[in-house]
Amino acid sequence: IEDLMEYYLNNAEEREVIAKNGYLEAHSKHTFAHRIAELIAGHFPRYELIGEDKNKKKDPNPIEISKTASGDLIKTAHPNKRHLRIFAAFANVNWENYNLQPALEEFGEVVRYDWLPQYNQYDPQWHWGKKQQMNMDLFQFVKKAHEKKPIDVFFGYLSGRLVSPGIVRAITMMEIPTLNLALDDKSKFLGNLEPTGFAGPADIASAFTLCWTSTKDAEQKYKQLGAKVVYMPAGANPHFFKPMNLARDIDICFIGQN
């Protein structure tokens, strides 16, 4: 690795080409907007991607999603087509508002439920009433939003510590497809056993219409519980994570974890 560092420190042009190509690859194929498009259009029968088999039976009012030459996602305007109305349930801890929210907004209106700061999963009373209060608040929020104007998709970044499977099933019973994202489910699929169940996604997985795991190794765990799951890596927001015209004052930076 020392030889590689020395080589690229002395070959700036080659280094910059690699960096640029990596960014363009991520921008054209691996944003959170790409992931959301693949999930919704590829796994819910009401929505489809342009370019799919034209002979298969289709919903009379699909949302069609395609890409520009640069890889940007676009929603094709057709008569009687409409943008999605997405209910999003996730808290902004540090990265969510910069990645999930803009990606969902690519496809229409987003009705957002963020339980912070009203509810805190680390509250000593969380498993003795606070969790149940938050769950009922979430359900009523969805119900009122759906009654006002139908919700097309429920998107959650949720765990068993946060919600009960019964609340998820109640939302699904309103004929709203439910989708949940889990990023730490390789080692934390179960998580700690707490007074209201396992902290990870295991208890709630089968209640969702579809689960999105970013860990290939976790797929089988979902399937063993009868949950429908799809594996796709996480994405990024290219409008936030992008090349900056700044002076280089750091020679080498390592990003990652053990």
Short mmCIF file of C-alpha atoms in Angstrom, two decimals:
data_model
loop_
_atom_site.label_atom_id
_atom_site.label_comp_id
_atom_site.label_asym_id
_atom_site.label_seq_id
_atom_site.Cartn_x
_atom_site.Cartn_y
_atom_site.Cartn_z
CA ILE A 1 0.00 0.00 0.00
CA GLU A 2 2.93 2.34 0.58
CA ASP A 3 4.01 1.87 -3.04
CA LEU A 4 0.49 2.74 -4.26
CA MET A 5 0.37 5.85 -2.13
CA GLU A 6 3.74 6.97 -3.39
CA TYR A 7 2.77 6.29 -7.00
CA TYR A 8 -0.48 8.26 -6.97
CA LEU A 9 1.02 11.12 -4.98
CA ASN A 10 3.52 11.48 -7.82
CA ASN A 11 0.95 10.99 -10.63
CA ALA A 12 -1.72 13.60 -10.00
CA GLU A 13 -3.34 13.45 -13.45
CA GLU A 14 -3.89 9.69 -13.29
CA ARG A 15 -5.18 10.03 -9.75
CA GLU A 16 -7.68 12.70 -10.77
CA VAL A 17 -8.96 10.59 -13.68
CA ILE A 18 -9.67 7.67 -11.36
CA ALA A 19 -11.42 9.95 -8.88
CA LYS A 20 -13.54 11.55 -11.60
CA ASN A 21 -14.53 8.20 -13.10
CA GLY A 22 -15.50 6.91 -9.68
CA TYR A 23 -17.68 9.92 -9.04
CA LEU A 24 -19.38 9.64 -12.45
CA GLU A 25 -20.04 5.94 -11.87
CA ALA A 26 -21.69 6.65 -8.52
CA HIS A 27 -23.60 9.63 -9.93
CA SER A 28 -25.02 7.64 -12.85
CA LYS A 29 -25.88 4.39 -11.07
CA HIS A 30 -25.61 4.53 -7.31
CA THR A 31 -27.55 7.42 -5.82
CA PHE A 32 -30.38 6.93 -3.35
CA ALA A 33 -32.73 8.14 -6.09
CA HIS A 34 -31.62 5.21 -8.26
CA ARG A 35 -32.27 2.85 -5.36
CA ILE A 36 -35.75 4.24 -4.68
CA ALA A 37 -36.63 4.01 -8.39
CA GLU A 38 -35.53 0.37 -8.56
CA LEU A 39 -37.42 -0.53 -5.41
CA ILE A 40 -40.72 1.15 -6.21
CA ALA A 41 -40.83 0.56 -9.96
CA GLY A 42 -39.33 -2.89 -9.83
CA HIS A 43 -41.19 -4.42 -6.90
CA PHE A 44 -44.61 -2.80 -6.66
CA PRO A 45 -47.01 -3.79 -9.48
CA ARG A 46 -48.57 -0.33 -9.84
CA TYR A 47 -45.29 1.30 -10.88
CA GLU A 48 -42.84 0.29 -13.58
CA LEU A 49 -39.66 1.35 -15.33
CA ILE A 50 -39.59 2.31 -18.98
CA GLY A 51 -37.94 -0.44 -20.95
CA GLU A 52 -39.62 -3.37 -19.22
CA ASP A 53 -41.39 -6.09 -21.19
CA LYS A 54 -44.12 -4.31 -23.11
CA ASN A 55 -46.15 -7.51 -23.52
CA LYS A 56 -46.77 -8.15 -19.84
CA LYS A 57 -49.97 -7.00 -18.21
CA LYS A 58 -49.70 -3.45 -16.88
CA ASP A 59 -51.50 -1.20 -14.50
CA PRO A 60 -53.59 1.33 -16.47
CA ASN A 61 -51.91 4.24 -14.67
CA PRO A 62 -48.24 3.40 -14.07
CA ILE A 63 -45.61 5.86 -13.00
CA GLU A 64 -42.84 5.59 -15.59
CA ILE A 65 -39.25 6.36 -14.64
CA SER A 66 -36.33 6.62 -17.04
CA LYS A 67 -32.79 7.98 -17.19
CA THR A 68 -31.23 10.80 -19.15
CA ALA A 69 -27.97 10.26 -21.02
CA SER A 70 -26.10 11.49 -17.96
CA GLY A 71 -27.88 8.94 -15.77
CA ASP A 72 -30.24 11.39 -14.07
CA LEU A 73 -33.63 9.93 -13.18
CA ILE A 74 -36.68 11.54 -14.76
CA LYS A 75 -40.39 10.94 -14.45
CA THR A 76 -41.92 10.81 -17.92
CA ALA A 77 -44.95 13.06 -18.34
CA HIS A 78 -47.86 11.15 -19.85
CA PRO A 79 -51.60 11.85 -19.89
CA ASN A 80 -53.27 10.60 -16.72
CA LYS A 81 -49.90 9.90 -15.05
CA ARG A 82 -49.14 11.49 -11.68
CA HIS A 83 -46.36 11.88 -9.17
CA LEU A 84 -46.29 9.54 -6.20
CA ARG A 85 -47.42 10.55 -2.74
CA ILE A 86 -44.95 8.96 -0.35
CA PHE A 87 -45.24 8.76 3.42
CA ALA A 88 -41.75 8.71 4.92
CA ALA A 89 -41.12 7.66 8.53
CA PHE A 90 -37.56 8.22 9.68
CA ALA A 91 -35.72 10.44 12.11
CA ASN A 92 -32.94 12.77 11.07
CA VAL A 93 -30.03 11.60 13.20
CA ASN A 94 -27.18 12.84 11.02
CA TRP A 95 -27.38 11.78 7.35
CA GLU A 96 -31.04 11.05 6.58
CA ASN A 97 -32.20 14.53 5.56
CA TYR A 98 -29.27 14.85 3.16
CA ASN A 99 -29.88 11.52 1.42
CA LEU A 100 -33.26 9.87 1.95
CA GLN A 101 -35.45 12.96 1.85
CA PRO A 102 -34.12 14.40 -1.46
CA ALA A 103 -34.21 10.96 -3.10
CA LEU A 104 -37.86 10.43 -2.20
CA GLU A 105 -38.75 13.94 -3.36
CA GLU A 106 -37.52 12.99 -6.84
CA PHE A 107 -40.75 11.03 -7.26
CA GLY A 108 -43.38 13.36 -5.91
CA GLU A 109 -44.82 14.66 -2.64
CA VAL A 110 -43.29 13.41 0.60
CA VAL A 111 -45.34 13.42 3.78
CA ARG A 112 -42.73 13.20 6.52
CA TYR A 113 -42.98 11.81 10.04
CA ASP A 114 -39.94 12.45 12.25
CA TRP A 115 -40.59 11.43 15.85
CA LEU A 116 -37.67 13.46 17.22
CA PRO A 117 -37.51 15.29 19.57
CA GLN A 118 -40.98 14.38 20.89
CA TYR A 119 -40.10 10.70 21.26
CA ASN A 120 -36.72 9.25 22.22
CA GLN A 121 -36.04 5.52 21.94
CA TYR A 122 -33.46 5.81 24.74
CA ASP A 123 -35.97 7.25 27.19
CA PRO A 124 -36.07 5.04 30.33
CA GLN A 125 -39.85 4.81 29.86
CA TRP A 126 -39.64 3.88 26.17
CA HIS A 127 -40.74 0.26 26.60
CA TRP A 128 -43.29 1.18 29.28
CA GLY A 129 -45.61 3.43 27.34
CA LYS A 130 -43.55 5.86 25.24
CA LYS A 131 -43.08 3.41 22.35
CA GLN A 132 -46.79 2.64 22.27
CA GLN A 133 -47.60 6.38 22.26
CA MET A 134 -45.21 7.01 19.38
CA ASN A 135 -46.66 4.06 17.43
CA MET A 136 -50.22 5.33 17.79
CA ASP A 137 -49.08 8.82 16.86
CA LEU A 138 -47.43 7.42 13.71
CA PHE A 139 -50.54 5.43 12.80
CA GLN A 140 -52.85 8.42 13.25
CA PHE A 141 -50.48 10.58 11.19
CA VAL A 142 -50.60 8.05 8.34
CA LYS A 143 -54.36 7.61 8.63
CA LYS A 144 -55.09 11.34 8.46
CA ALA A 145 -52.68 11.86 5.57
CA HIS A 146 -54.22 8.92 3.67
CA GLU A 147 -57.76 10.20 4.24
CA LYS A 148 -56.78 13.65 2.99
CA LYS A 149 -55.20 12.25 -0.17
CA PRO A 150 -54.25 8.61 -0.81
CA ILE A 151 -50.71 7.55 0.07
CA ASP A 152 -49.04 5.51 -2.67
CA VAL A 153 -46.11 4.10 -0.70
CA PHE A 154 -45.03 4.04 2.95
CA PHE A 155 -41.24 4.27 3.27
CA GLY A 156 -39.66 3.58 6.63
CA TYR A 157 -36.19 3.48 8.12
CA LEU A 158 -37.41 1.62 11.19
CA SER A 159 -36.43 -1.11 13.63
CA GLY A 160 -38.14 -3.37 16.13
CA ARG A 161 -37.13 -1.04 18.93
CA LEU A 162 -39.04 1.79 17.25
CA VAL A 163 -42.24 0.15 16.04
CA SER A 164 -44.32 -2.95 16.61
CA PRO A 165 -45.30 -5.32 13.77
CA GLY A 166 -48.95 -4.65 14.56
CA ILE A 167 -48.65 -0.98 13.64
CA VAL A 168 -46.98 -1.87 10.33
CA ARG A 169 -49.72 -4.38 9.53
CA ALA A 170 -52.37 -1.80 10.40
CA ILE A 171 -50.85 0.60 7.88
CA THR A 172 -50.65 -2.15 5.26
CA MET A 173 -54.33 -2.93 5.85
CA MET A 174 -55.12 0.57 4.56
CA GLU A 175 -53.93 -0.80 1.19
CA ILE A 176 -50.69 1.17 1.39
CA PRO A 177 -47.60 -0.77 0.23
CA THR A 178 -44.97 -0.60 2.96
CA LEU A 179 -41.21 -0.55 2.40
CA ASN A 180 -38.52 -0.59 5.08
CA LEU A 181 -34.78 0.06 4.91
CA ALA A 182 -32.24 -1.59 7.22
CA LEU A 183 -28.52 -0.80 7.08
CA ASP A 184 -27.14 -2.70 10.08
CA ASP A 185 -28.94 -6.01 9.73
CA LYS A 186 -25.95 -8.28 9.14
CA SER A 187 -24.87 -8.21 12.77
CA LYS A 188 -27.98 -6.59 14.26
CA PHE A 189 -30.82 -8.45 12.56
CA LEU A 190 -32.06 -9.54 15.96
CA GLY A 191 -30.25 -7.04 18.15
CA ASN A 192 -30.81 -6.99 21.89
CA LEU A 193 -33.89 -8.70 23.31
CA GLU A 194 -35.77 -5.87 25.00
CA PRO A 195 -39.06 -5.71 26.94
CA THR A 196 -41.07 -5.10 23.74
CA GLY A 197 -39.12 -7.47 21.47
CA PHE A 198 -35.90 -7.56 19.52
CA ALA A 199 -34.26 -4.20 18.78
CA GLY A 200 -33.33 -5.10 15.18
CA PRO A 201 -35.67 -5.55 12.19
CA ALA A 202 -36.39 -9.27 12.77
CA ASP A 203 -39.73 -8.81 14.57
CA ILE A 204 -41.14 -6.34 12.05
CA ALA A 205 -39.68 -7.67 8.76
CA SER A 206 -42.57 -9.91 7.72
CA ALA A 207 -45.11 -7.15 8.41
CA PHE A 208 -43.74 -5.00 5.56
CA THR A 209 -44.67 -5.47 1.93
CA LEU A 210 -40.96 -5.28 1.07
CA CYS A 211 -37.72 -5.00 3.04
CA TRP A 212 -34.58 -3.39 1.65
CA THR A 213 -31.32 -4.69 3.06
CA SER A 214 -27.94 -3.23 2.16
CA THR A 215 -26.18 -6.42 3.27
CA LYS A 216 -26.17 -9.46 0.99
CA ASP A 217 -25.53 -11.77 3.94
CA ALA A 218 -28.79 -10.70 5.60
CA GLU A 219 -31.11 -11.81 2.77
CA GLN A 220 -31.52 -15.36 4.01
CA LYS A 221 -32.41 -14.16 7.51
CA TYR A 222 -35.39 -12.27 6.13
CA LYS A 223 -36.49 -15.18 3.95
CA GLN A 224 -36.40 -17.57 6.91
CA LEU A 225 -39.02 -15.37 8.57
CA GLY A 226 -41.22 -15.27 5.46
CA ALA A 227 -40.38 -11.65 4.68
CA LYS A 228 -40.04 -10.37 1.12
CA VAL A 229 -36.59 -8.83 0.80
CA VAL A 230 -34.40 -7.23 -1.83
CA TYR A 231 -30.69 -6.60 -1.55
CA MET A 232 -29.24 -3.34 -2.86
CA PRO A 233 -26.27 -1.34 -1.59
CA ALA A 234 -26.93 2.04 -0.04
CA GLY A 235 -26.60 5.16 -2.19
CA ALA A 236 -25.59 8.79 -1.84
CA ASN A 237 -26.74 12.28 -2.77
CA PRO A 238 -24.53 13.55 -5.64
CA HIS A 239 -25.70 17.11 -5.07
CA PHE A 240 -24.15 17.01 -1.60
CA PHE A 241 -21.25 14.60 -2.03
CA LYS A 242 -19.48 16.06 -5.05
CA PRO A 243 -16.06 17.35 -6.16
CA MET A 244 -15.24 20.69 -4.59
CA ASN A 245 -12.96 23.33 -6.09
CA LEU A 246 -10.79 23.63 -3.01
CA ALA A 247 -7.06 23.70 -2.42
CA ARG A 248 -5.62 20.30 -1.55
CA ASP A 249 -3.88 20.53 1.82
CA ILE A 250 -4.11 16.84 2.86
CA ASP A 251 -2.00 14.28 1.04
CA ILE A 252 -3.86 11.11 1.96
CA CYS A 253 -7.18 10.42 3.66
CA PHE A 254 -8.51 6.99 4.67
CA ILE A 255 -12.28 6.60 4.92
CA GLY A 256 -13.87 3.45 6.33
CA GLN A 257 -13.86 1.23 9.37
CA ASN A 258 -12.30 -1.99 10.60
#
